[in-house]
Structures are given as structure tokens and as C-alpha cells.
Amino acid sequence: MTWDASLLWQFDLLILPMVIICAIAALSFKDLVSCAVISGAFSFLMCLLWTEMLAVDVAFTEAAVGAGVSTVLLLGTALHVKRKSKD
Amino acid sequence: MEDLLAYIISRYNYWAAIILLLIGLYGMIAKNNLLKKVIGMTIFQAAIILFYVSIGDKRGATIPILAHGHDGAHQAVEAAAYANPLPHVLMLTAIVVGVSTLGVALAILQKIYRVHGTIEEDEILETIDQ
């Protein structure tokens, strides 16, 4: 629990609000394909955050698996089921 | 008082992790659409991974790859110069488990859609009651 603001805190302050905005947007759009694409953008921003926090192995796994495979799975499901959501 | 304030503000990564945890929890509980519940679960997982990777970060450190290779194996390794790789390894496993969880959840979701014709929770409950 010794984490303190890192040297690249400018990147932190740029990326963290974008991550939170993407998380809110991924849950609030009514079009499910938009939700899937926004959650892919969320994964990519998390990947940038982990590169900046010196966890390069986590970052490239997230880029390949989180932003790649997860987005494809979510998009496939969103196109297969009824596309409009009620909330 | 100002010391306490600076202490709280300088740990903004933990605050971001808490906010993302709450957003994911809200998505899992309050959203009616099953796909949005699954997206909330992925946000929840990302928040937990953010918390753990934040613990491994150090001020003034570099990525955890030894600067001198196998020839310099007798030299002492300065641990303060490298980020802690243990949380990274644990979270690498968590990401892979998260993707397999997502795959199973979406497979079940497509089966539910095939049986009930909808993925809205209240409409599924209505068709079960009939």
C-alpha cells in the first residue's frame, strides 16, 4: 500500500478521467453495439495506463486479449441479439 | 490537515479504482439488460486489476527487466530501481480468467436469447411466469 503519485502523473490525470467517462458511457448508451465499442476503448485506455505504470506485460496482454478478443466477443453477441436496450 | 489532504489527493489511483468498482457494481445490479450486466462485470474486474497494479508501482523505478544480462549475474539487484513484478504476474492470470468468464457469460446469454427471445431481465421473468 505504498503507492504514491508516479513520475508520469500528467498521463495519469489525462487517462484516468477518460477511463471513468468510458465506463459510464459503456453502461448508459441504448445501442448495444455502441456499448461494445466503448468498452473496447475502455480496455485500450486501461492498456495505456498500465504501460505508464511500468506493467508492460499486463499492458500487452490487455491489448491482445482485453481490447482484441473481448471486443470481438461483445460485438458478436450485440449483433446476434436484439440491438436496442431499454435502459 | 494539509498533510492529510495532500496524502489523500496524491493517491488518486486508489480513488479511480474505487469509482470504477462502484460503476461496475451499479451496472451489475441496476441495469436491466443482461449484456450491460456483463459489461459491468468487465469494468469491475478492470478496477480490481488497476488497484493491484497500483500497489506494484514505485516512484523513480523502471520496468522490471534486469539492466545487466546473464553475464552480470553476480552483481546485486537493486530492488528499489524496479517496479514490483509480483502483482503484475497475479493480474496477468486475472485478465485471462476474466476473458474466459466473459466468453462463458456471453455463451449463456446467447442461449437465453434463443430460448426466451429477449435479454431484458423483466421480460425474461414474465416469460418464465407464463
mmCIF file of C-alpha atoms in Angstrom:
data_model
loop_
_atom_site.group_PDB
_atom_site.id
_atom_site.type_symbol
_atom_site.label_atom_id
_atom_site.label_comp_id
_atom_site.label_asym_id
_atom_site.label_seq_id
_atom_site.Cartn_x
_atom_site.Cartn_y
_atom_site.Cartn_z
ATOM 1 C CA MET A 1 0.000 0.000 0.000
ATOM 2 C CA THR A 2 2.929 2.343 -0.630
ATOM 3 C CA TRP A 3 1.806 3.638 -3.988
ATOM 4 C CA ASP A 4 2.357 7.373 -4.456
ATOM 5 C CA ALA A 5 1.803 9.599 -7.457
ATOM 6 C CA SER A 6 4.178 8.346 -10.129
ATOM 7 C CA LEU A 7 6.564 10.489 -12.158
ATOM 8 C CA LEU A 8 4.227 10.431 -15.143
ATOM 9 C CA TRP A 9 1.307 11.914 -13.217
ATOM 10 C CA GLN A 10 0.331 14.098 -16.199
ATOM 11 C CA PHE A 11 -0.540 10.947 -18.159
ATOM 12 C CA ASP A 12 -2.419 9.642 -15.126
ATOM 13 C CA LEU A 13 -4.535 12.783 -14.865
ATOM 14 C CA LEU A 14 -5.213 12.653 -18.628
ATOM 15 C CA ILE A 15 -6.116 8.948 -18.852
ATOM 16 C CA LEU A 16 -7.988 8.286 -15.565
ATOM 17 C CA PRO A 17 -10.897 10.727 -16.272
ATOM 18 C CA MET A 18 -11.181 9.294 -19.812
ATOM 19 C CA VAL A 19 -11.352 5.774 -18.328
ATOM 20 C CA ILE A 20 -14.143 6.790 -15.945
ATOM 21 C CA ILE A 21 -16.062 8.578 -18.737
ATOM 22 C CA CYS A 22 -15.744 5.473 -20.954
ATOM 23 C CA ALA A 23 -17.003 3.240 -18.114
ATOM 24 C CA ILE A 24 -20.085 5.439 -17.585
ATOM 25 C CA ALA A 25 -20.727 5.717 -21.348
ATOM 26 C CA ALA A 26 -20.422 1.934 -21.871
ATOM 27 C CA LEU A 27 -23.282 1.426 -19.406
ATOM 28 C CA SER A 28 -25.522 4.313 -20.470
ATOM 29 C CA PHE A 29 -25.891 4.010 -24.277
ATOM 30 C CA LYS A 30 -29.096 2.352 -25.503
ATOM 31 C CA ASP A 31 -27.454 0.835 -28.603
ATOM 32 C CA LEU A 32 -25.664 -2.367 -27.577
ATOM 33 C CA VAL A 33 -23.114 -2.164 -30.447
ATOM 34 C CA SER A 34 -22.089 1.283 -29.159
ATOM 35 C CA CYS A 35 -21.692 -0.206 -25.667
ATOM 36 C CA ALA A 36 -19.403 -2.947 -27.040
ATOM 37 C CA VAL A 37 -17.220 -0.474 -28.973
ATOM 38 C CA ILE A 38 -16.962 1.895 -25.988
ATOM 39 C CA SER A 39 -15.929 -0.988 -23.725
ATOM 40 C CA GLY A 40 -13.189 -1.787 -26.277
ATOM 41 C CA ALA A 41 -11.999 1.827 -25.985
ATOM 42 C CA PHE A 42 -12.105 1.402 -22.188
ATOM 43 C CA SER A 43 -9.811 -1.645 -22.449
ATOM 44 C CA PHE A 44 -7.388 0.234 -24.692
ATOM 45 C CA LEU A 45 -7.209 3.160 -22.233
ATOM 46 C CA MET A 46 -6.522 0.701 -19.383
ATOM 47 C CA CYS A 47 -3.707 -0.716 -21.558
ATOM 48 C CA LEU A 48 -2.168 2.774 -21.874
ATOM 49 C CA LEU A 49 -2.485 3.244 -18.103
ATOM 50 C CA TRP A 50 -0.644 0.002 -17.386
ATOM 51 C CA THR A 51 2.203 0.830 -19.776
ATOM 52 C CA GLU A 52 2.608 4.091 -17.907
ATOM 53 C CA MET A 53 2.526 2.248 -14.539
ATOM 54 C CA LEU A 54 5.548 0.085 -15.579
ATOM 55 C CA ALA A 55 3.471 -3.091 -16.049
ATOM 56 C CA VAL A 56 4.314 -3.735 -19.713
ATOM 57 C CA ASP A 57 3.470 -7.469 -19.549
ATOM 58 C CA VAL A 58 -0.017 -6.719 -18.240
ATOM 59 C CA ALA A 59 -0.342 -3.978 -20.875
ATOM 60 C CA PHE A 60 0.299 -6.154 -23.896
ATOM 61 C CA THR A 61 -1.860 -8.968 -22.565
ATOM 62 C CA GLU A 62 -4.665 -6.440 -22.094
ATOM 63 C CA ALA A 63 -4.124 -5.045 -25.621
ATOM 64 C CA ALA A 64 -4.303 -8.502 -27.211
ATOM 65 C CA VAL A 65 -6.937 -10.140 -25.015
ATOM 66 C CA GLY A 66 -8.954 -7.295 -23.475
ATOM 67 C CA ALA A 67 -9.135 -4.806 -26.326
ATOM 68 C CA GLY A 68 -8.990 -7.523 -29.024
ATOM 69 C CA VAL A 69 -10.802 -10.739 -28.163
ATOM 70 C CA SER A 70 -13.268 -9.272 -25.613
ATOM 71 C CA THR A 71 -14.428 -6.584 -28.048
ATOM 72 C CA VAL A 72 -14.950 -9.160 -30.796
ATOM 73 C CA LEU A 73 -16.970 -11.401 -28.437
ATOM 74 C CA LEU A 74 -19.104 -8.486 -27.195
ATOM 75 C CA LEU A 75 -19.670 -7.195 -30.753
ATOM 76 C CA GLY A 76 -20.661 -10.656 -31.984
ATOM 77 C CA THR A 77 -23.179 -11.031 -29.172
ATOM 78 C CA ALA A 78 -24.524 -7.488 -29.581
ATOM 79 C CA LEU A 79 -25.140 -8.099 -33.293
ATOM 80 C CA HIS A 80 -26.707 -11.514 -32.638
ATOM 81 C CA VAL A 81 -29.271 -10.460 -30.006
ATOM 82 C CA LYS A 82 -31.782 -7.615 -30.280
ATOM 83 C CA ARG A 83 -29.676 -4.498 -30.708
ATOM 84 C CA LYS A 84 -31.720 -1.971 -28.748
ATOM 85 C CA SER A 85 -31.631 -1.916 -24.954
ATOM 86 C CA LYS A 86 -34.382 -0.467 -22.761
ATOM 87 C CA ASP A 87 -32.105 1.245 -20.214
ATOM 88 C CA MET B 1 -4.711 18.979 7.890
ATOM 89 C CA GLU B 2 -2.894 19.968 4.691
ATOM 90 C CA ASP B 3 -0.619 16.953 5.066
ATOM 91 C CA LEU B 4 -3.650 14.708 5.299
ATOM 92 C CA LEU B 5 -5.215 16.386 2.264
ATOM 93 C CA ALA B 6 -2.004 16.003 0.233
ATOM 94 C CA TYR B 7 -1.780 12.358 1.363
ATOM 95 C CA ILE B 8 -5.331 11.676 0.179
ATOM 96 C CA ILE B 9 -5.054 13.563 -3.130
ATOM 97 C CA SER B 10 -1.674 12.072 -4.091
ATOM 98 C CA ARG B 11 -3.209 8.568 -4.013
ATOM 99 C CA TYR B 12 -5.642 9.364 -6.821
ATOM 100 C CA ASN B 13 -5.165 5.923 -8.434
ATOM 101 C CA TYR B 14 -6.950 4.313 -5.496
ATOM 102 C CA TRP B 15 -9.821 6.799 -5.833
ATOM 103 C CA ALA B 16 -10.126 5.987 -9.541
ATOM 104 C CA ALA B 17 -10.171 2.260 -8.684
ATOM 105 C CA ILE B 18 -12.945 2.829 -6.107
ATOM 106 C CA ILE B 19 -15.028 4.883 -8.579
ATOM 107 C CA LEU B 20 -14.643 2.195 -11.281
ATOM 108 C CA LEU B 21 -15.579 -0.530 -8.754
ATOM 109 C CA LEU B 22 -18.778 1.342 -7.887
ATOM 110 C CA ILE B 23 -19.640 1.945 -11.570
ATOM 111 C CA GLY B 24 -19.198 -1.768 -12.297
ATOM 112 C CA LEU B 25 -21.265 -2.766 -9.259
ATOM 113 C CA TYR B 26 -24.022 -0.348 -10.323
ATOM 114 C CA GLY B 27 -24.013 -1.861 -13.819
ATOM 115 C CA MET B 28 -24.280 -5.398 -12.463
ATOM 116 C CA ILE B 29 -27.110 -4.598 -10.016
ATOM 117 C CA ALA B 30 -29.216 -1.823 -11.548
ATOM 118 C CA LYS B 31 -29.101 -2.437 -15.306
ATOM 119 C CA ASN B 32 -31.963 -4.411 -16.814
ATOM 120 C CA ASN B 33 -30.177 -5.646 -19.955
ATOM 121 C CA LEU B 34 -28.072 -8.790 -19.462
ATOM 122 C CA LEU B 35 -25.311 -7.651 -21.868
ATOM 123 C CA LYS B 36 -24.916 -4.458 -19.819
ATOM 124 C CA LYS B 37 -24.588 -6.568 -16.681
ATOM 125 C CA VAL B 38 -21.719 -8.434 -18.392
ATOM 126 C CA ILE B 39 -20.057 -5.123 -19.387
ATOM 127 C CA GLY B 40 -20.404 -4.002 -15.748
ATOM 128 C CA MET B 41 -18.616 -7.177 -14.680
ATOM 129 C CA THR B 42 -15.662 -6.439 -17.009
ATOM 130 C CA ILE B 43 -15.453 -2.891 -15.593
ATOM 131 C CA PHE B 44 -15.418 -4.354 -12.059
ATOM 132 C CA GLN B 45 -12.568 -6.706 -12.993
ATOM 133 C CA ALA B 46 -10.584 -3.857 -14.587
ATOM 134 C CA ALA B 47 -10.959 -1.815 -11.372
ATOM 135 C CA ILE B 48 -9.572 -4.650 -9.230
ATOM 136 C CA ILE B 49 -6.632 -5.096 -11.627
ATOM 137 C CA LEU B 50 -5.999 -1.316 -11.511
ATOM 138 C CA PHE B 51 -5.848 -1.470 -7.699
ATOM 139 C CA TYR B 52 -3.303 -4.306 -7.690
ATOM 140 C CA VAL B 53 -1.069 -2.828 -10.408
ATOM 141 C CA SER B 54 -1.072 0.479 -8.488
ATOM 142 C CA ILE B 55 0.415 -1.330 -5.483
ATOM 143 C CA GLY B 56 3.331 -2.595 -7.615
ATOM 144 C CA ASP B 57 4.256 0.863 -8.942
ATOM 145 C CA LYS B 58 7.214 2.757 -7.428
ATOM 146 C CA ARG B 59 8.415 6.321 -7.692
ATOM 147 C CA GLY B 60 11.627 6.637 -9.717
ATOM 148 C CA ALA B 61 11.627 2.966 -10.782
ATOM 149 C CA THR B 62 11.802 1.369 -14.225
ATOM 150 C CA ILE B 63 10.154 -1.683 -15.812
ATOM 151 C CA PRO B 64 11.045 -4.992 -14.066
ATOM 152 C CA ILE B 65 13.635 -6.238 -16.600
ATOM 153 C CA LEU B 66 17.239 -6.558 -15.376
ATOM 154 C CA ALA B 67 19.521 -3.959 -16.995
ATOM 155 C CA HIS B 68 22.559 -6.271 -16.918
ATOM 156 C CA GLY B 69 22.043 -9.661 -18.537
ATOM 157 C CA HIS B 70 23.288 -13.127 -17.584
ATOM 158 C CA ASP B 71 26.923 -12.020 -17.580
ATOM 159 C CA GLY B 72 26.346 -9.801 -14.568
ATOM 160 C CA ALA B 73 24.562 -12.436 -12.527
ATOM 161 C CA HIS B 74 26.948 -11.965 -9.619
ATOM 162 C CA GLN B 75 26.017 -8.299 -9.196
ATOM 163 C CA ALA B 76 23.441 -7.444 -6.556
ATOM 164 C CA VAL B 77 19.987 -6.453 -7.877
ATOM 165 C CA GLU B 78 18.787 -3.100 -6.578
ATOM 166 C CA ALA B 79 15.123 -3.779 -5.832
ATOM 167 C CA ALA B 80 14.215 -0.093 -5.438
ATOM 168 C CA ALA B 81 15.141 0.545 -9.090
ATOM 169 C CA TYR B 82 12.490 -1.824 -10.472
ATOM 170 C CA ALA B 83 8.703 -1.930 -10.135
ATOM 171 C CA ASN B 84 7.402 -4.886 -8.117
ATOM 172 C CA PRO B 85 6.607 -7.642 -10.673
ATOM 173 C CA LEU B 86 4.573 -9.872 -8.313
ATOM 174 C CA PRO B 87 1.213 -8.008 -8.675
ATOM 175 C CA HIS B 88 1.774 -7.913 -12.471
ATOM 176 C CA VAL B 89 2.070 -11.697 -12.652
ATOM 177 C CA LEU B 90 -1.020 -12.228 -10.485
ATOM 178 C CA MET B 91 -3.064 -9.791 -12.589
ATOM 179 C CA LEU B 92 -1.865 -11.426 -15.827
ATOM 180 C CA THR B 93 -3.693 -14.553 -14.638
ATOM 181 C CA ALA B 94 -6.714 -12.452 -13.625
ATOM 182 C CA ILE B 95 -7.023 -10.950 -17.141
ATOM 183 C CA VAL B 96 -7.019 -14.384 -18.796
ATOM 184 C CA VAL B 97 -9.565 -15.727 -16.281
ATOM 185 C CA GLY B 98 -11.686 -12.608 -16.920
ATOM 186 C CA VAL B 99 -11.788 -13.247 -20.671
ATOM 187 C CA SER B 100 -12.827 -16.892 -20.204
ATOM 188 C CA THR B 101 -15.538 -15.743 -17.749
ATOM 189 C CA LEU B 102 -16.730 -13.251 -20.380
ATOM 190 C CA GLY B 103 -16.830 -15.966 -23.051
ATOM 191 C CA VAL B 104 -18.921 -18.323 -20.890
ATOM 192 C CA ALA B 105 -21.248 -15.461 -19.837
ATOM 193 C CA LEU B 106 -21.862 -14.435 -23.456
ATOM 194 C CA ALA B 107 -22.484 -18.066 -24.494
ATOM 195 C CA ILE B 108 -25.114 -18.409 -21.749
ATOM 196 C CA LEU B 109 -26.574 -15.044 -22.840
ATOM 197 C CA GLN B 110 -26.981 -16.214 -26.448
ATOM 198 C CA LYS B 111 -28.648 -19.426 -25.207
ATOM 199 C CA ILE B 112 -31.060 -17.322 -23.097
ATOM 200 C CA TYR B 113 -31.845 -15.202 -26.160
ATOM 201 C CA ARG B 114 -32.535 -18.336 -28.217
ATOM 202 C CA VAL B 115 -34.922 -19.741 -25.593
ATOM 203 C CA HIS B 116 -36.707 -16.591 -24.390
ATOM 204 C CA GLY B 117 -36.348 -14.270 -27.405
ATOM 205 C CA THR B 118 -35.104 -11.351 -25.302
ATOM 206 C CA ILE B 119 -32.225 -10.397 -22.995
ATOM 207 C CA GLU B 120 -34.154 -7.883 -20.874
ATOM 208 C CA GLU B 121 -34.407 -9.231 -17.341
ATOM 209 C CA ASP B 122 -38.036 -8.261 -16.626
ATOM 210 C CA GLU B 123 -39.300 -9.714 -19.935
ATOM 211 C CA ILE B 124 -37.453 -12.997 -19.222
ATOM 212 C CA LEU B 125 -39.130 -13.163 -15.798
ATOM 213 C CA GLU B 126 -42.541 -12.601 -17.470
ATOM 214 C CA THR B 127 -41.983 -15.463 -19.928
ATOM 215 C CA ILE B 128 -40.897 -17.741 -17.059
ATOM 216 C CA ASP B 129 -44.101 -16.972 -15.113
ATOM 217 C CA GLN B 130 -46.350 -17.935 -18.028
#
